[in-house]
PDB file of C-alpha atoms in Angstrom:
ATOM      1  CA  GLN A   1     -28.080  91.334  19.803  1.00  0.00           C
ATOM      2  CA  LYS A   2     -26.964  90.461  23.310  1.00  0.00           C
ATOM      3  CA  GLU A   3     -25.439  93.282  25.340  1.00  0.00           C
ATOM      4  CA  VAL A   4     -22.234  91.333  25.943  1.00  0.00           C
ATOM      5  CA  GLU A   5     -20.783  88.709  23.605  1.00  0.00           C
ATOM      6  CA  GLN A   6     -18.081  86.253  24.579  1.00  0.00           C
ATOM      7  CA  ASP A   7     -16.806  83.172  22.755  1.00  0.00           C
ATOM      8  CA  PRO A   8     -17.566  80.169  24.988  1.00  0.00           C
ATOM      9  CA  GLY A   9     -14.531  78.169  23.814  1.00  0.00           C
ATOM     10  CA  PRO A  10     -13.159  75.850  24.995  1.00  0.00           C
ATOM     11  CA  LEU A  11      -9.720  77.329  24.443  1.00  0.00           C
ATOM     12  CA  SER A  12      -6.769  74.985  24.969  1.00  0.00           C
ATOM     13  CA  VAL A  13      -3.211  76.298  25.115  1.00  0.00           C
ATOM     14  CA  PRO A  14       0.110  74.827  26.289  1.00  0.00           C
ATOM     15  CA  GLU A  15       1.564  75.828  29.629  1.00  0.00           C
ATOM     16  CA  GLY A  16       3.652  78.982  29.405  1.00  0.00           C
ATOM     17  CA  ALA A  17       1.746  80.444  26.441  1.00  0.00           C
ATOM     18  CA  ILE A  18       0.143  83.868  26.390  1.00  0.00           C
ATOM     19  CA  VAL A  19      -3.637  83.650  26.512  1.00  0.00           C
ATOM     20  CA  SER A  20      -5.938  86.250  24.995  1.00  0.00           C
ATOM     21  CA  LEU A  21      -9.597  86.367  26.031  1.00  0.00           C
ATOM     22  CA  ASN A  22     -12.038  88.860  24.556  1.00  0.00           C
ATOM     23  CA  CYS A  23     -15.508  90.313  24.813  1.00  0.00           C
ATOM     24  CA  THR A  24     -17.499  92.705  22.682  1.00  0.00           C
ATOM     25  CA  TYR A  25     -20.436  94.767  23.841  1.00  0.00           C
ATOM     26  CA  SER A  26     -23.155  96.878  22.322  1.00  0.00           C
ATOM     27  CA  ASN A  27     -24.120  99.300  25.106  1.00  0.00           C
ATOM     28  CA  SER A  28     -21.964 102.423  24.801  1.00  0.00           C
ATOM     29  CA  ALA A  29     -23.029 103.451  28.337  1.00  0.00           C
ATOM     30  CA  PHE A  30     -20.819 100.770  29.897  1.00  0.00           C
ATOM     31  CA  GLN A  31     -17.934 102.385  31.756  1.00  0.00           C
ATOM     32  CA  TYR A  32     -16.890  99.797  34.329  1.00  0.00           C
ATOM     33  CA  PHE A  33     -15.320  96.590  33.080  1.00  0.00           C
ATOM     34  CA  MET A  34     -14.435  93.467  35.015  1.00  0.00           C
ATOM     35  CA  TRP A  35     -13.005  90.012  34.508  1.00  0.00           C
ATOM     36  CA  TYR A  36     -14.070  87.198  36.766  1.00  0.00           C
ATOM     37  CA  ARG A  37     -12.640  83.691  37.041  1.00  0.00           C
ATOM     38  CA  GLN A  38     -14.843  80.718  37.872  1.00  0.00           C
ATOM     39  CA  TYR A  39     -13.489  77.328  38.827  1.00  0.00           C
ATOM     40  CA  SER A  40     -15.651  74.249  38.421  1.00  0.00           C
ATOM     41  CA  ARG A  41     -18.443  74.016  41.041  1.00  0.00           C
ATOM     42  CA  LYS A  42     -17.499  77.414  42.524  1.00  0.00           C
ATOM     43  CA  GLY A  43     -18.837  80.936  42.298  1.00  0.00           C
ATOM     44  CA  PRO A  44     -17.045  83.532  40.157  1.00  0.00           C
ATOM     45  CA  GLU A  45     -14.328  85.652  41.766  1.00  0.00           C
ATOM     46  CA  LEU A  46     -13.068  89.049  40.622  1.00  0.00           C
ATOM     47  CA  LEU A  47      -9.726  89.131  38.769  1.00  0.00           C
ATOM     48  CA  MET A  48      -9.536  92.606  37.284  1.00  0.00           C
ATOM     49  CA  TYR A  49     -11.546  95.835  37.480  1.00  0.00           C
ATOM     50  CA  THR A  50     -11.055  98.808  35.180  1.00  0.00           C
ATOM     51  CA  TYR A  51     -12.808 102.079  34.553  1.00  0.00           C
ATOM     52  CA  SER A  52     -13.216 103.513  31.055  1.00  0.00           C
ATOM     53  CA  SER A  53     -10.551 102.885  28.395  1.00  0.00           C
ATOM     54  CA  GLY A  54      -6.951 101.876  28.846  1.00  0.00           C
ATOM     55  CA  ASN A  55      -4.812  99.092  30.260  1.00  0.00           C
ATOM     56  CA  LYS A  56      -4.404  97.682  33.726  1.00  0.00           C
ATOM     57  CA  GLU A  57      -1.786  95.172  34.793  1.00  0.00           C
ATOM     58  CA  ASP A  58      -1.750  92.904  37.838  1.00  0.00           C
ATOM     59  CA  GLY A  59       0.980  90.313  37.936  1.00  0.00           C
ATOM     60  CA  ARG A  60       0.568  87.963  34.979  1.00  0.00           C
ATOM     61  CA  PHE A  61      -2.803  89.499  34.055  1.00  0.00           C
ATOM     62  CA  THR A  62      -3.431  92.528  31.831  1.00  0.00           C
ATOM     63  CA  ALA A  63      -6.857  93.946  31.082  1.00  0.00           C
ATOM     64  CA  GLN A  64      -7.425  96.210  28.089  1.00  0.00           C
ATOM     65  CA  VAL A  65     -10.486  98.279  27.250  1.00  0.00           C
ATOM     66  CA  ASP A  66     -11.119  99.900  23.876  1.00  0.00           C
ATOM     67  CA  LYS A  67     -14.369 101.815  24.228  1.00  0.00           C
ATOM     68  CA  SER A  68     -14.236 103.129  20.657  1.00  0.00           C
ATOM     69  CA  SER A  69     -14.424  99.550  19.391  1.00  0.00           C
ATOM     70  CA  LYS A  70     -16.567  98.302  22.297  1.00  0.00           C
ATOM     71  CA  TYR A  71     -13.988  95.562  22.858  1.00  0.00           C
ATOM     72  CA  ILE A  72     -12.263  94.351  26.001  1.00  0.00           C
ATOM     73  CA  SER A  73      -9.467  91.844  26.450  1.00  0.00           C
ATOM     74  CA  LEU A  74      -7.739  89.896  29.182  1.00  0.00           C
ATOM     75  CA  PHE A  75      -4.194  88.660  28.624  1.00  0.00           C
ATOM     76  CA  ILE A  76      -2.597  85.981  30.762  1.00  0.00           C
ATOM     77  CA  ARG A  77       1.183  85.676  30.524  1.00  0.00           C
ATOM     78  CA  ASP A  78       3.160  82.539  31.403  1.00  0.00           C
ATOM     79  CA  SER A  79      -0.079  80.560  31.705  1.00  0.00           C
ATOM     80  CA  GLN A  80      -0.213  77.817  34.325  1.00  0.00           C
ATOM     81  CA  PRO A  81      -2.417  74.703  34.646  1.00  0.00           C
ATOM     82  CA  SER A  82      -3.967  76.393  37.690  1.00  0.00           C
ATOM     83  CA  ASP A  83      -5.303  79.085  35.317  1.00  0.00           C
ATOM     84  CA  SER A  84      -7.658  76.477  33.823  1.00  0.00           C
ATOM     85  CA  ALA A  85     -11.117  77.857  34.555  1.00  0.00           C
ATOM     86  CA  THR A  86     -13.974  79.752  32.956  1.00  0.00           C
ATOM     87  CA  TYR A  87     -13.315  83.468  32.490  1.00  0.00           C
ATOM     88  CA  LEU A  88     -16.281  85.831  32.430  1.00  0.00           C
ATOM     89  CA  CYS A  89     -16.204  89.424  31.355  1.00  0.00           C
ATOM     90  CA  ALA A  90     -18.628  91.767  33.096  1.00  0.00           C
ATOM     91  CA  MET A  91     -19.713  95.376  32.631  1.00  0.00           C
ATOM     92  CA  SER A  92     -21.718  98.093  34.251  1.00  0.00           C
ATOM     93  CA  ALA A  93     -22.847 101.553  33.181  1.00  0.00           C
ATOM     94  CA  SER A  94     -22.428 103.101  36.596  1.00  0.00           C
ATOM     95  CA  ARG A  95     -21.483 102.107  40.108  1.00  0.00           C
ATOM     96  CA  ASP A  96     -25.096 101.886  41.169  1.00  0.00           C
ATOM     97  CA  ASP A  97     -26.202  99.924  38.109  1.00  0.00           C
ATOM     98  CA  LYS A  98     -26.479  96.188  37.598  1.00  0.00           C
ATOM     99  CA  ILE A  99     -23.446  94.187  36.469  1.00  0.00           C
ATOM    100  CA  ILE A 100     -23.963  92.279  33.227  1.00  0.00           C
ATOM    101  CA  PHE A 101     -21.859  89.197  32.499  1.00  0.00           C
ATOM    102  CA  GLY A 102     -20.734  87.511  29.305  1.00  0.00           C
ATOM    103  CA  LYS A 103     -21.337  83.771  28.948  1.00  0.00           C
ATOM    104  CA  GLY A 104     -17.734  82.964  29.830  1.00  0.00           C
ATOM    105  CA  THR A 105     -14.844  81.316  27.978  1.00  0.00           C
ATOM    106  CA  ARG A 106     -13.631  77.901  29.167  1.00  0.00           C
ATOM    107  CA  LEU A 107      -9.838  77.850  29.246  1.00  0.00           C
ATOM    108  CA  HIS A 108      -7.650  74.740  29.499  1.00  0.00           C
ATOM    109  CA  ILE A 109      -3.920  75.086  30.091  1.00  0.00           C
ATOM    110  CA  LEU A 110      -2.192  71.897  29.027  1.00  0.00           C
ATOM    111  CA  PRO A 111       0.833  70.822  31.146  1.00  0.00           C
TER     112      PRO A 111
ATOM    113  CA  ASP B   1     -14.431  81.134  51.139  1.00  0.00           C
ATOM    114  CA  SER B   2     -16.231  84.291  49.956  1.00  0.00           C
ATOM    115  CA  GLY B   3     -18.262  84.664  53.157  1.00  0.00           C
ATOM    116  CA  VAL B   4     -21.559  84.372  51.233  1.00  0.00           C
ATOM    117  CA  THR B   5     -23.648  81.367  52.261  1.00  0.00           C
ATOM    118  CA  GLN B   6     -26.287  79.795  50.063  1.00  0.00           C
ATOM    119  CA  THR B   7     -28.680  77.017  50.954  1.00  0.00           C
ATOM    120  CA  PRO B   8     -29.575  74.473  49.812  1.00  0.00           C
ATOM    121  CA  LYS B   9     -26.577  73.461  47.683  1.00  0.00           C
ATOM    122  CA  HIS B  10     -28.643  71.015  45.647  1.00  0.00           C
ATOM    123  CA  LEU B  11     -32.367  70.756  45.112  1.00  0.00           C
ATOM    124  CA  ILE B  12     -34.355  68.338  42.980  1.00  0.00           C
ATOM    125  CA  THR B  13     -38.035  68.956  42.478  1.00  0.00           C
ATOM    126  CA  ALA B  14     -40.868  68.408  40.026  1.00  0.00           C
ATOM    127  CA  THR B  15     -42.499  70.673  37.486  1.00  0.00           C
ATOM    128  CA  GLY B  16     -45.182  72.892  38.935  1.00  0.00           C
ATOM    129  CA  GLN B  17     -43.606  73.003  42.385  1.00  0.00           C
ATOM    130  CA  ARG B  18     -42.307  75.993  44.345  1.00  0.00           C
ATOM    131  CA  VAL B  19     -38.893  76.328  45.988  1.00  0.00           C
ATOM    132  CA  THR B  20     -37.117  78.919  48.104  1.00  0.00           C
ATOM    133  CA  LEU B  21     -33.393  79.593  47.868  1.00  0.00           C
ATOM    134  CA  ARG B  22     -31.710  81.361  50.736  1.00  0.00           C
ATOM    135  CA  CYS B  23     -28.675  83.616  50.831  1.00  0.00           C
ATOM    136  CA  SER B  24     -26.718  85.135  53.702  1.00  0.00           C
ATOM    137  CA  PRO B  25     -24.404  87.910  52.485  1.00  0.00           C
ATOM    138  CA  ARG B  26     -20.983  88.699  53.909  1.00  0.00           C
ATOM    139  CA  SER B  27     -21.125  90.341  57.286  1.00  0.00           C
ATOM    140  CA  GLY B  28     -21.966  94.014  56.845  1.00  0.00           C
ATOM    141  CA  ASP B  29     -22.668  93.878  53.088  1.00  0.00           C
ATOM    142  CA  LEU B  30     -25.923  95.674  52.327  1.00  0.00           C
ATOM    143  CA  SER B  31     -26.339  94.749  48.642  1.00  0.00           C
ATOM    144  CA  VAL B  32     -27.473  91.330  47.485  1.00  0.00           C
ATOM    145  CA  TYR B  33     -27.617  90.205  43.861  1.00  0.00           C
ATOM    146  CA  TRP B  34     -29.230  87.095  42.390  1.00  0.00           C
ATOM    147  CA  TYR B  35     -27.988  85.503  39.184  1.00  0.00           C
ATOM    148  CA  GLN B  36     -29.078  82.437  37.217  1.00  0.00           C
ATOM    149  CA  GLN B  37     -26.394  80.444  35.396  1.00  0.00           C
ATOM    150  CA  SER B  38     -27.170  77.927  32.672  1.00  0.00           C
ATOM    151  CA  LEU B  39     -25.027  76.477  29.890  1.00  0.00           C
ATOM    152  CA  ASP B  40     -26.904  78.193  27.083  1.00  0.00           C
ATOM    153  CA  GLN B  41     -27.617  81.585  28.712  1.00  0.00           C
ATOM    154  CA  GLY B  42     -24.557  82.087  30.879  1.00  0.00           C
ATOM    155  CA  LEU B  43     -24.781  84.182  34.053  1.00  0.00           C
ATOM    156  CA  GLN B  44     -28.029  86.135  33.891  1.00  0.00           C
ATOM    157  CA  PHE B  45     -28.781  88.978  36.288  1.00  0.00           C
ATOM    158  CA  LEU B  46     -32.120  88.523  38.032  1.00  0.00           C
ATOM    159  CA  ILE B  47     -32.488  91.134  40.746  1.00  0.00           C
ATOM    160  CA  GLN B  48     -30.582  93.334  43.214  1.00  0.00           C
ATOM    161  CA  TYR B  49     -31.511  94.495  46.705  1.00  0.00           C
ATOM    162  CA  TYR B  50     -29.897  97.165  48.812  1.00  0.00           C
ATOM    163  CA  ASN B  51     -30.670  97.309  52.515  1.00  0.00           C
ATOM    164  CA  GLY B  52     -34.070  95.703  52.037  1.00  0.00           C
ATOM    165  CA  GLU B  53     -35.132  97.702  48.984  1.00  0.00           C
ATOM    166  CA  GLU B  54     -35.228  96.490  45.392  1.00  0.00           C
ATOM    167  CA  ARG B  55     -32.566  98.404  43.416  1.00  0.00           C
ATOM    168  CA  ALA B  56     -32.462  96.835  39.971  1.00  0.00           C
ATOM    169  CA  LYS B  57     -34.294  94.181  38.048  1.00  0.00           C
ATOM    170  CA  GLY B  58     -33.073  92.049  35.174  1.00  0.00           C
ATOM    171  CA  ASN B  59     -34.904  89.465  33.125  1.00  0.00           C
ATOM    172  CA  ILE B  60     -36.587  87.931  36.132  1.00  0.00           C
ATOM    173  CA  LEU B  61     -39.686  85.904  35.324  1.00  0.00           C
ATOM    174  CA  GLU B  62     -42.999  86.824  36.958  1.00  0.00           C
ATOM    175  CA  ARG B  63     -43.005  83.338  38.513  1.00  0.00           C
ATOM    176  CA  PHE B  64     -39.883  84.341  40.437  1.00  0.00           C
ATOM    177  CA  SER B  65     -39.786  86.747  43.349  1.00  0.00           C
ATOM    178  CA  ALA B  66     -37.230  87.793  45.906  1.00  0.00           C
ATOM    179  CA  GLN B  67     -36.884  89.816  49.043  1.00  0.00           C
ATOM    180  CA  GLN B  68     -34.242  90.996  51.458  1.00  0.00           C
ATOM    181  CA  PHE B  69     -35.040  90.852  55.139  1.00  0.00           C
ATOM    182  CA  PRO B  70     -34.072  93.292  57.946  1.00  0.00           C
ATOM    183  CA  ASP B  71     -31.190  91.003  58.937  1.00  0.00           C
ATOM    184  CA  LEU B  72     -29.993  91.381  55.305  1.00  0.00           C
ATOM    185  CA  HIS B  73     -30.416  87.766  54.303  1.00  0.00           C
ATOM    186  CA  SER B  74     -32.292  87.261  51.051  1.00  0.00           C
ATOM    187  CA  GLU B  75     -34.606  84.657  49.604  1.00  0.00           C
ATOM    188  CA  LEU B  76     -35.392  83.860  45.985  1.00  0.00           C
ATOM    189  CA  ASN B  77     -38.744  82.182  45.454  1.00  0.00           C
ATOM    190  CA  LEU B  78     -39.324  80.189  42.285  1.00  0.00           C
ATOM    191  CA  SER B  79     -42.857  78.960  41.611  1.00  0.00           C
ATOM    192  CA  SER B  80     -44.707  76.950  38.961  1.00  0.00           C
ATOM    193  CA  LEU B  81     -41.358  75.458  38.088  1.00  0.00           C
ATOM    194  CA  GLU B  82     -40.621  74.385  34.535  1.00  0.00           C
ATOM    195  CA  LEU B  83     -37.892  72.132  33.145  1.00  0.00           C
ATOM    196  CA  GLY B  84     -36.131  75.200  31.776  1.00  0.00           C
ATOM    197  CA  ASP B  85     -35.705  76.614  35.271  1.00  0.00           C
ATOM    198  CA  SER B  86     -33.068  73.979  35.986  1.00  0.00           C
ATOM    199  CA  ALA B  87     -29.902  75.966  36.566  1.00  0.00           C
ATOM    200  CA  LEU B  88     -27.352  77.121  39.081  1.00  0.00           C
ATOM    201  CA  TYR B  89     -28.616  80.080  41.093  1.00  0.00           C
ATOM    202  CA  PHE B  90     -25.986  82.361  42.566  1.00  0.00           C
ATOM    203  CA  CYS B  91     -26.267  84.970  45.226  1.00  0.00           C
ATOM    204  CA  ALA B  92     -23.610  87.650  45.535  1.00  0.00           C
ATOM    205  CA  SER B  93     -23.017  90.539  47.876  1.00  0.00           C
ATOM    206  CA  SER B  94     -20.925  93.650  47.450  1.00  0.00           C
ATOM    207  CA  VAL B  95     -18.900  95.818  49.752  1.00  0.00           C
ATOM    208  CA  ARG B  96     -20.677  97.935  52.286  1.00  0.00           C
ATOM    209  CA  GLY B  97     -22.491 100.540  50.259  1.00  0.00           C
ATOM    210  CA  MET B  98     -24.861 101.101  47.389  1.00  0.00           C
ATOM    211  CA  LEU B  99     -22.115 101.843  44.880  1.00  0.00           C
ATOM    212  CA  HIS B 100     -20.346  98.723  43.721  1.00  0.00           C
ATOM    213  CA  THR B 101     -16.594  98.597  43.235  1.00  0.00           C
ATOM    214  CA  GLY B 102     -16.900  95.915  40.588  1.00  0.00           C
ATOM    215  CA  GLU B 103     -16.290  93.217  43.142  1.00  0.00           C
ATOM    216  CA  LEU B 104     -19.174  90.924  43.822  1.00  0.00           C
ATOM    217  CA  PHE B 105     -18.610  88.135  46.324  1.00  0.00           C
ATOM    218  CA  PHE B 106     -20.415  85.043  45.119  1.00  0.00           C
ATOM    219  CA  GLY B 107     -21.677  82.119  47.084  1.00  0.00           C
ATOM    220  CA  GLU B 108     -21.173  78.597  45.816  1.00  0.00           C
ATOM    221  CA  GLY B 109     -24.630  78.493  44.286  1.00  0.00           C
ATOM    222  CA  SER B 110     -27.772  76.430  44.609  1.00  0.00           C
ATOM    223  CA  ARG B 111     -28.145  73.826  41.884  1.00  0.00           C
ATOM    224  CA  LEU B 112     -31.806  73.375  41.006  1.00  0.00           C
ATOM    225  CA  THR B 113     -32.956  70.389  38.983  1.00  0.00           C
ATOM    226  CA  VAL B 114     -36.567  70.313  37.839  1.00  0.00           C
ATOM    227  CA  LEU B 115     -37.785  66.892  36.684  1.00  0.00           C
TER     228      LEU B 115
END
């Protein structure tokens, strides 16, 4: 079993829809959770960073962590064509530990 | 622009050869991370350096090695290359310190093709 599982998609939704992206993980030591966005032919860039369980909101983006279920989610409201990218979840057990990434979900927002 | 520079951007070589990928982190960043990205495996952590010292190791093959130099730039050496080593290799750096804040700044990657 891989440490972090993420559906690769692709996921296609119409513009303006709410998008839900998810990851599951097996290592209960993970405490730091991140979502990165990667555009084609570019390196990933950080979108959201959360510690432990709970929700965090930043503009149209909301990250949720449920440590009891080992499940994290990213919600995108009012999705735009510019949100079309690959979204990678990432996790770490501590701030001086390596960051492990999921495989990424390819998202297409249809105009 | 993340401030992380990787060279070369593209590299085509033959099986059995050796290549060196170079990374310059953002000014002042002491930690450098190397990742390998392929379609089937996703973004795989290879190795991390902090201020010249190896800090963490992932599933890095014995044919691969890396180092971080006193000027903080890093090199990833890949030898006895196989077809399966074809991938995008990313370098990332993190904010000034050993403890990450979750934010890694990635370069644009070096695309390696082994024929």
